[in-house]
Short mmCIF file of C-alpha atoms in Angstrom, two decimals:
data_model
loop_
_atom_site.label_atom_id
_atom_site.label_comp_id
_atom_site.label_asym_id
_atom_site.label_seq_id
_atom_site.Cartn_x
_atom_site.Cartn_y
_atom_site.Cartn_z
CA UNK I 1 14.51 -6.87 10.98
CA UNK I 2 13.52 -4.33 8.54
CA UNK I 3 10.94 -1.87 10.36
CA UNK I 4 9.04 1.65 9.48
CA UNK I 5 7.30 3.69 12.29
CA UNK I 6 5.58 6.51 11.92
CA UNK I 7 4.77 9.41 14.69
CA UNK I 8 2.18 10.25 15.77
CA UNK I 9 -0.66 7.43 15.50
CA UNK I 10 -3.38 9.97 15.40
CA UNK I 11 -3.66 13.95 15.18
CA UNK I 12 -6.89 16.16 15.38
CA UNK I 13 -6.31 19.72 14.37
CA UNK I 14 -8.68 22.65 13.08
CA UNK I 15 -9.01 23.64 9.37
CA UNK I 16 -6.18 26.47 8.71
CA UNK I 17 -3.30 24.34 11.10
CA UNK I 18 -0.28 22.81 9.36
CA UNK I 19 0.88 18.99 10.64
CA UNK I 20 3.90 17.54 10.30
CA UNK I 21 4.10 13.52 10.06
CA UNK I 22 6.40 11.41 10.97
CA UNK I 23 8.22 8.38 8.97
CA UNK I 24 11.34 7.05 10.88
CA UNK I 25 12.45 3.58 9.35
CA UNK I 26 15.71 0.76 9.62
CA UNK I 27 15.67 -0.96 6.45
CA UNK I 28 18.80 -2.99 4.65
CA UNK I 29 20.00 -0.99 1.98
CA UNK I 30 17.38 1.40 1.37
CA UNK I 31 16.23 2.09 -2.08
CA UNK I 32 12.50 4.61 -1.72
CA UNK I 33 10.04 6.10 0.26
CA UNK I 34 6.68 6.34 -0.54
CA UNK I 35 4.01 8.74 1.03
CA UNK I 36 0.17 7.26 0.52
CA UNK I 37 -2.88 8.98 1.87
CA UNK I 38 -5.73 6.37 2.54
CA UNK I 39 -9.67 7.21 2.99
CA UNK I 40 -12.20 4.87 3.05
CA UNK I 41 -10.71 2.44 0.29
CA UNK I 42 -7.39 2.27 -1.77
CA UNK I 43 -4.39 3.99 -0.41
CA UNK I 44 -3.92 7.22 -3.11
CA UNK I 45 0.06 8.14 -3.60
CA UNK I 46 1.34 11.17 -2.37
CA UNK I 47 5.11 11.41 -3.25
CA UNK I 48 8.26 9.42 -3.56
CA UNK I 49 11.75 10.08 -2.61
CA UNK I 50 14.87 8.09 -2.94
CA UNK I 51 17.20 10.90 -2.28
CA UNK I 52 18.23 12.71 0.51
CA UNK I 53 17.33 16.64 1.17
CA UNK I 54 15.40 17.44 -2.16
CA UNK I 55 11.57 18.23 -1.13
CA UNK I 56 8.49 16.90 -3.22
CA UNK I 57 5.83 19.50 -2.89
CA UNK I 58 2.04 19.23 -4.39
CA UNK I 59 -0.02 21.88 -3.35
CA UNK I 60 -0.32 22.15 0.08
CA UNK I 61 1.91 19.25 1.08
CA UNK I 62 5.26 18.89 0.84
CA UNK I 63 7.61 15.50 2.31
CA UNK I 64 11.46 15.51 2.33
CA UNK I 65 13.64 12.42 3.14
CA UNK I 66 16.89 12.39 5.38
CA UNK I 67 18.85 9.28 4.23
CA UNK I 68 21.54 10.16 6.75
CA UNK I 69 19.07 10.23 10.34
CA UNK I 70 16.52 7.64 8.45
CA UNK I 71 13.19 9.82 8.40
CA UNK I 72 10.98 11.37 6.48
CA UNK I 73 8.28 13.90 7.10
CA UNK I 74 5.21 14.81 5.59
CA UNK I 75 4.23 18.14 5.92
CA UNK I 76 0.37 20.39 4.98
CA UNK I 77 -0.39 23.36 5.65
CA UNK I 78 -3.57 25.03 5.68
CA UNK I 79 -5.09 21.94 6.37
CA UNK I 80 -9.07 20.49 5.17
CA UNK I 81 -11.22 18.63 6.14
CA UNK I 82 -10.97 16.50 3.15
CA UNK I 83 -7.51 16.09 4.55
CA UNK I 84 -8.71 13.67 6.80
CA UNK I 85 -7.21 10.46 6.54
CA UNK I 86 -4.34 7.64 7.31
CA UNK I 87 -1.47 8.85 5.98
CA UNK I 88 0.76 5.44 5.31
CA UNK I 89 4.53 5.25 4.51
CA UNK I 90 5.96 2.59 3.10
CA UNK I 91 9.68 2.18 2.81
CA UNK I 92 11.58 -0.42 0.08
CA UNK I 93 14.75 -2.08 0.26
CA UNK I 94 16.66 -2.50 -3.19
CA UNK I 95 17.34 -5.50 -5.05
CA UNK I 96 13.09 -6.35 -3.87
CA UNK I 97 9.53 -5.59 -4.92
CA UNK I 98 8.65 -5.12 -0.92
CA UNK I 99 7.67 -2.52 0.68
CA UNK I 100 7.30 -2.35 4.21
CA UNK I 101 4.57 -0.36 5.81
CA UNK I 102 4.31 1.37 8.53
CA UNK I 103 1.41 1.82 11.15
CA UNK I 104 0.38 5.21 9.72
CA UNK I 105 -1.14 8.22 10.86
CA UNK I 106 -4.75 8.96 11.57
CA UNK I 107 -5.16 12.92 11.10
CA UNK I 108 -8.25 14.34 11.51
CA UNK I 109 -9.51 17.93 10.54
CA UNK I 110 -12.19 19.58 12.49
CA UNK I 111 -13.92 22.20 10.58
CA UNK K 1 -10.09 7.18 -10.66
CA UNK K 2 -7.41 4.36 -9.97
CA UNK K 3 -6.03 2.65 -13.37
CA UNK K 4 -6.24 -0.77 -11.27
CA UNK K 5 -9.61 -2.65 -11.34
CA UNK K 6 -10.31 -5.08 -8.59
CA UNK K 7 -13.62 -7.34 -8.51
CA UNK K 8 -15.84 -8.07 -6.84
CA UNK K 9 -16.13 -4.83 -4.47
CA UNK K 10 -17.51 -6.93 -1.67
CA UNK K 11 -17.74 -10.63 -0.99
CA UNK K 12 -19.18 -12.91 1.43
CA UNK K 13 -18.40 -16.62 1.48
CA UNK K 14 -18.76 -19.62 3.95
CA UNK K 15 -15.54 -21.31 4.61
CA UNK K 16 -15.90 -24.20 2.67
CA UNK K 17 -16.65 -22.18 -0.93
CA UNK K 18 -14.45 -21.24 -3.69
CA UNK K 19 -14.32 -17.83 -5.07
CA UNK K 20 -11.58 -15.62 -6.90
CA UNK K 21 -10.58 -12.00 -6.71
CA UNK K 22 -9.79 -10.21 -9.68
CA UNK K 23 -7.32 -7.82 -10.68
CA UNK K 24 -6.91 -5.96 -14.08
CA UNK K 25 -4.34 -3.03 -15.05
CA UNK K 26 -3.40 -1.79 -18.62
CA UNK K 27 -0.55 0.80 -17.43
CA UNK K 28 1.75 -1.68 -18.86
CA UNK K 29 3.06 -2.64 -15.39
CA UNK K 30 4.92 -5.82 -15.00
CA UNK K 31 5.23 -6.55 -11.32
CA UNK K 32 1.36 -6.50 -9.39
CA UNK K 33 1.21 -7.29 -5.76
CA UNK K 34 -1.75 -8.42 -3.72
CA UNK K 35 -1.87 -6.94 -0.22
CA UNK K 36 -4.05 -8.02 3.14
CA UNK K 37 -5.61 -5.08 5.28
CA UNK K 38 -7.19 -5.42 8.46
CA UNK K 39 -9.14 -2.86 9.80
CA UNK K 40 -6.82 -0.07 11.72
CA UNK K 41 -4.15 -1.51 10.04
CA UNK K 42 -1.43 -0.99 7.44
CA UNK K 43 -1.52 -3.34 4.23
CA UNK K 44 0.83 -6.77 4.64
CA UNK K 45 2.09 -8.17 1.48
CA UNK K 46 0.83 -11.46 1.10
CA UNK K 47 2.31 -12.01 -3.37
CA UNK K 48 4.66 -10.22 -5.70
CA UNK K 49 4.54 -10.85 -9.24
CA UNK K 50 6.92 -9.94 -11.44
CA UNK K 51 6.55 -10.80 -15.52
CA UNK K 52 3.90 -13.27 -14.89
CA UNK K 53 6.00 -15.48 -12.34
CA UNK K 54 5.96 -15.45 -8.26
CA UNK K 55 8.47 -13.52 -6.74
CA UNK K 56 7.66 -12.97 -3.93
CA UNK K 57 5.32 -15.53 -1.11
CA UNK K 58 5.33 -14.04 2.27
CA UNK K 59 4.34 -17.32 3.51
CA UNK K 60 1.08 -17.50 2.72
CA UNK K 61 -1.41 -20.24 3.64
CA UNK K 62 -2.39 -22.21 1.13
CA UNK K 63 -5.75 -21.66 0.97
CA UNK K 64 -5.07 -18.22 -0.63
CA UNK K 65 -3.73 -19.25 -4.33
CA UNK K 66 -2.46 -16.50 -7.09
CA UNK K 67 -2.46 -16.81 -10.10
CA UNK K 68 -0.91 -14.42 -12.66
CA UNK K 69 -2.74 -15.40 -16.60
CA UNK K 70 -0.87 -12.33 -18.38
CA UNK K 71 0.80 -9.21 -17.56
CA UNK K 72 -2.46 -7.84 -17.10
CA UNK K 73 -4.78 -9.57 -14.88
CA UNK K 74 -4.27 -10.94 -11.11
CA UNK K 75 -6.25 -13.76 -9.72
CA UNK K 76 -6.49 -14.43 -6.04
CA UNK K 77 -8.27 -18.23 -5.65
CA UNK K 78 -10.06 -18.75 -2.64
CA UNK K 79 -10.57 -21.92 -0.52
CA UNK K 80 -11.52 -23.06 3.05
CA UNK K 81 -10.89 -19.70 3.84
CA UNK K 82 -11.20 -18.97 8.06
CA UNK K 83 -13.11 -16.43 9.62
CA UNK K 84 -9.76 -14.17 10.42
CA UNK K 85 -9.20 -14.30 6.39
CA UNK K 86 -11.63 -11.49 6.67
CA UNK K 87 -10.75 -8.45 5.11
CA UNK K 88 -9.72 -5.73 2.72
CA UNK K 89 -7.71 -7.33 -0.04
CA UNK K 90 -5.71 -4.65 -1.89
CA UNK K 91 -4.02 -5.28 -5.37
CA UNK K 92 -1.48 -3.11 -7.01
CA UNK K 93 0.99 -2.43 -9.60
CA UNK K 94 4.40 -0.78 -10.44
CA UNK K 95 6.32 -0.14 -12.65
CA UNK K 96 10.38 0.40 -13.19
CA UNK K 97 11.55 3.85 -12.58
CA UNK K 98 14.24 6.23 -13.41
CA UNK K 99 17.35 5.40 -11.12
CA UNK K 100 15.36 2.60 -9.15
CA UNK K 101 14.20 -1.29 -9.58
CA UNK K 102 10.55 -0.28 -9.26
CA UNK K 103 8.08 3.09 -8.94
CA UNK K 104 5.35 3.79 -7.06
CA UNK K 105 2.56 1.05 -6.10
CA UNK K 106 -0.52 2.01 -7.50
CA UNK K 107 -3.23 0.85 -5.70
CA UNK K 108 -6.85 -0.65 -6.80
CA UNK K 109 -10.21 -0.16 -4.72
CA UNK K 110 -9.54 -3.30 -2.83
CA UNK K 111 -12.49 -6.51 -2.22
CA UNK K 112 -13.77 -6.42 0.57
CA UNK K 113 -14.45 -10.17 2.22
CA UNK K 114 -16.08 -11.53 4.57
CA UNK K 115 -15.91 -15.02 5.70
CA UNK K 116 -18.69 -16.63 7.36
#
């Protein structure tokens, strides 16, 4: 069965700390990765990667993908508090519209 | 500001009404999803479209019906709905990318509903 977890389920850290997230997955013939940040309403898209060891960076975050050890992490630095979210990953197997979802991660940013 | 338009924002209905959730793009997107999310949860695909027909039902009760009228808009038809059919109701769209079937999902604000 086709699964996506993501480490760790929740993270508070102070404004100025960098967090690294967590997207492990098993998923028949993997085609993309996506990286979504979610507030209060509609999940916003980060970045997506479909091959292995090239880094997406905006800004302050950055993600990278390891096809070979089937993760992914998502990585800011200098962290906000309007960084405070659930960051969702969502992985999709070729020759399908689906993409599976994983749990995500609450982070939260104290000022 | 997300390209996909979802209405109503909120919705509360007993569970023997009929109401529809709406779902508009114009990014020229021709496979739109709608997605179920429970509080504290991630989003579960409930329908795929793709070119106006059903590709994908991820068995689905009845009582939630889609409907796809052009490569535009999304309808969700609502019936008998239960009290655990509350929820945020998420639609999105992709589109094909370089290298890969499909992009990104692209997201709308999502309806919320509550069923009475």
């Amino acid at each position: 069965e086709d699964k996506v977890v993501q480490s760790p389920l929740s993270l508070v850290v102070h404004e100025g700390d960098t967090v690294t997230l967590n997207c492990s997955y098993e998923v028949t013939n993997f085609r993309s990765l996506l990286w979504y940040k979610q507030e209060k309403k509609a999940p916003t898209f980060l970045f997506m990667l479909t091959s292995s060891g090239i880094e997406k960076k905006s800004g302050r975050l950055s993600s990278i993908l390891d096809k070979k050890e089937l993760f992914s992490i998502l990585n800011i630095t200098a962290t906000q508090t309007g960084d405070s979210a659930i960051y969702l990953c969502a992985v999709g197997p070729s020759g399908t519209y689906k993409y599976i979802f994983g749990t995500g991660t609450r982070l939260k940013v104290l000022a | 500001d997300t390209e996909v338009t979802q209405t109503p924002k909120h919705l509360v209905m007993g569970m023997t009404n009929k109401k529809s959730l709406k779902c508009e793009q114009h990014m020229g997107h021709r496979a739109m999803y709608w997605y179920k999310q429970k509080a504290k949860k991630p989003p579960e695909l409930m329908f795929v479209y793709s070119y106006e027909k059903l590709s994908i039902n991820e068995s689905v009760p009845s009582r939630f019906s889609p409907e796809c009228p052009n490569s535009s808009l999304l309808n969700l038809h609502l019936h008998a709905l239960q009290p655990e059919d509350s929820a945020l109701y998420l639609c999105a769209s992709s589109h094909r990318a370089a290298g890969v079937r499909t992009g990104e999902l692209f997201f709308g604000e999502g309806s919320r509903l509550t069923v009475l």
